[in-house]
PDB file of C-alpha atoms in Angstrom:
ATOM      1  CA  MET A   1       6.012  21.581 -15.541  1.00  0.00           C
ATOM      2  CA  ILE A   2       2.660  19.877 -15.958  1.00  0.00           C
ATOM      3  CA  TYR A   3       4.498  16.696 -16.917  1.00  0.00           C
ATOM      4  CA  LEU A   4       6.522  16.770 -13.688  1.00  0.00           C
ATOM      5  CA  ILE A   5       3.386  17.178 -11.574  1.00  0.00           C
ATOM      6  CA  TYR A   6       1.604  14.403 -13.481  1.00  0.00           C
ATOM      7  CA  ASN A   7       4.630  12.120 -13.196  1.00  0.00           C
ATOM      8  CA  GLY A   8       4.812  12.736  -9.442  1.00  0.00           C
ATOM      9  CA  ILE A   9       1.133  11.902  -8.969  1.00  0.00           C
ATOM     10  CA  VAL A  10       1.405   8.699 -11.003  1.00  0.00           C
ATOM     11  CA  SER A  11       4.515   7.531  -9.158  1.00  0.00           C
ATOM     12  CA  ALA A  12       2.900   8.297  -5.788  1.00  0.00           C
ATOM     13  CA  LEU A  13      -0.196   6.308  -6.758  1.00  0.00           C
ATOM     14  CA  MET A  14       1.923   3.363  -7.891  1.00  0.00           C
ATOM     15  CA  LEU A  15       3.872   3.441  -4.619  1.00  0.00           C
ATOM     16  CA  ALA A  16       0.642   3.599  -2.599  1.00  0.00           C
ATOM     17  CA  ILE A  17      -0.804   0.612  -4.474  1.00  0.00           C
ATOM     18  CA  PHE A  18       2.452  -1.327  -4.113  1.00  0.00           C
ATOM     19  CA  TYR A  19       2.809  -0.676  -0.371  1.00  0.00           C
ATOM     20  CA  ALA A  20      -0.875  -1.046   0.578  1.00  0.00           C
ATOM     21  CA  PRO A  21      -0.683  -4.775   1.530  1.00  0.00           C
ATOM     22  CA  TYR A  22       2.472  -4.222   3.577  1.00  0.00           C
ATOM     23  CA  ALA A  23       0.911  -1.249   5.381  1.00  0.00           C
ATOM     24  CA  ALA A  24      -2.181  -3.318   6.207  1.00  0.00           C
ATOM     25  CA  ALA A  25      -0.065  -6.187   7.538  1.00  0.00           C
ATOM     26  CA  TYR A  26       2.017  -3.735   9.587  1.00  0.00           C
ATOM     27  CA  ARG A  27      -1.142  -2.246  11.117  1.00  0.00           C
ATOM     28  CA  ASP A  28      -2.374  -5.743  11.993  1.00  0.00           C
ATOM     29  CA  ILE A  29       0.930  -6.615  13.668  1.00  0.00           C
ATOM     30  CA  ARG A  30       1.107  -3.337  15.586  1.00  0.00           C
ATOM     31  CA  GLY A  31      -2.535  -3.703  16.622  1.00  0.00           C
ATOM     32  CA  GLY A  32      -1.746  -6.981  18.388  1.00  0.00           C
ATOM     33  CA  ALA A  33      -3.997  -9.052  16.148  1.00  0.00           C
ATOM     34  CA  GLU A  34      -3.564 -12.797  16.111  1.00  0.00           C
ATOM     35  CA  PRO A  35      -1.304 -14.068  13.300  1.00  0.00           C
ATOM     36  CA  VAL A  36      -3.378 -14.760  10.217  1.00  0.00           C
ATOM     37  CA  VAL A  37      -2.407 -15.996   6.772  1.00  0.00           C
ATOM     38  CA  VAL A  38      -2.505 -13.097   4.330  1.00  0.00           C
ATOM     39  CA  GLU A  39      -3.175 -14.055   0.736  1.00  0.00           C
ATOM     40  CA  PRO A  40      -1.731 -11.676  -1.878  1.00  0.00           C
ATOM     41  CA  THR A  41      -5.103 -10.357  -3.019  1.00  0.00           C
ATOM     42  CA  PRO A  42      -5.532  -6.698  -3.995  1.00  0.00           C
ATOM     43  CA  SER A  43      -7.900  -4.821  -1.701  1.00  0.00           C
ATOM     44  CA  LEU A  44      -9.556  -2.090  -3.740  1.00  0.00           C
TER      45      LEU A  44
END
């Protein structure tokens, strides 16, 4: 049971880290910001 909870947390964190740049770009597009070049740099 503990393993399932731990596995769920780890997978959720990995998904959040993987989708963070796309979510930021989506917010910029929806916010009506001017098109900018987005370098693939991790934002921590």
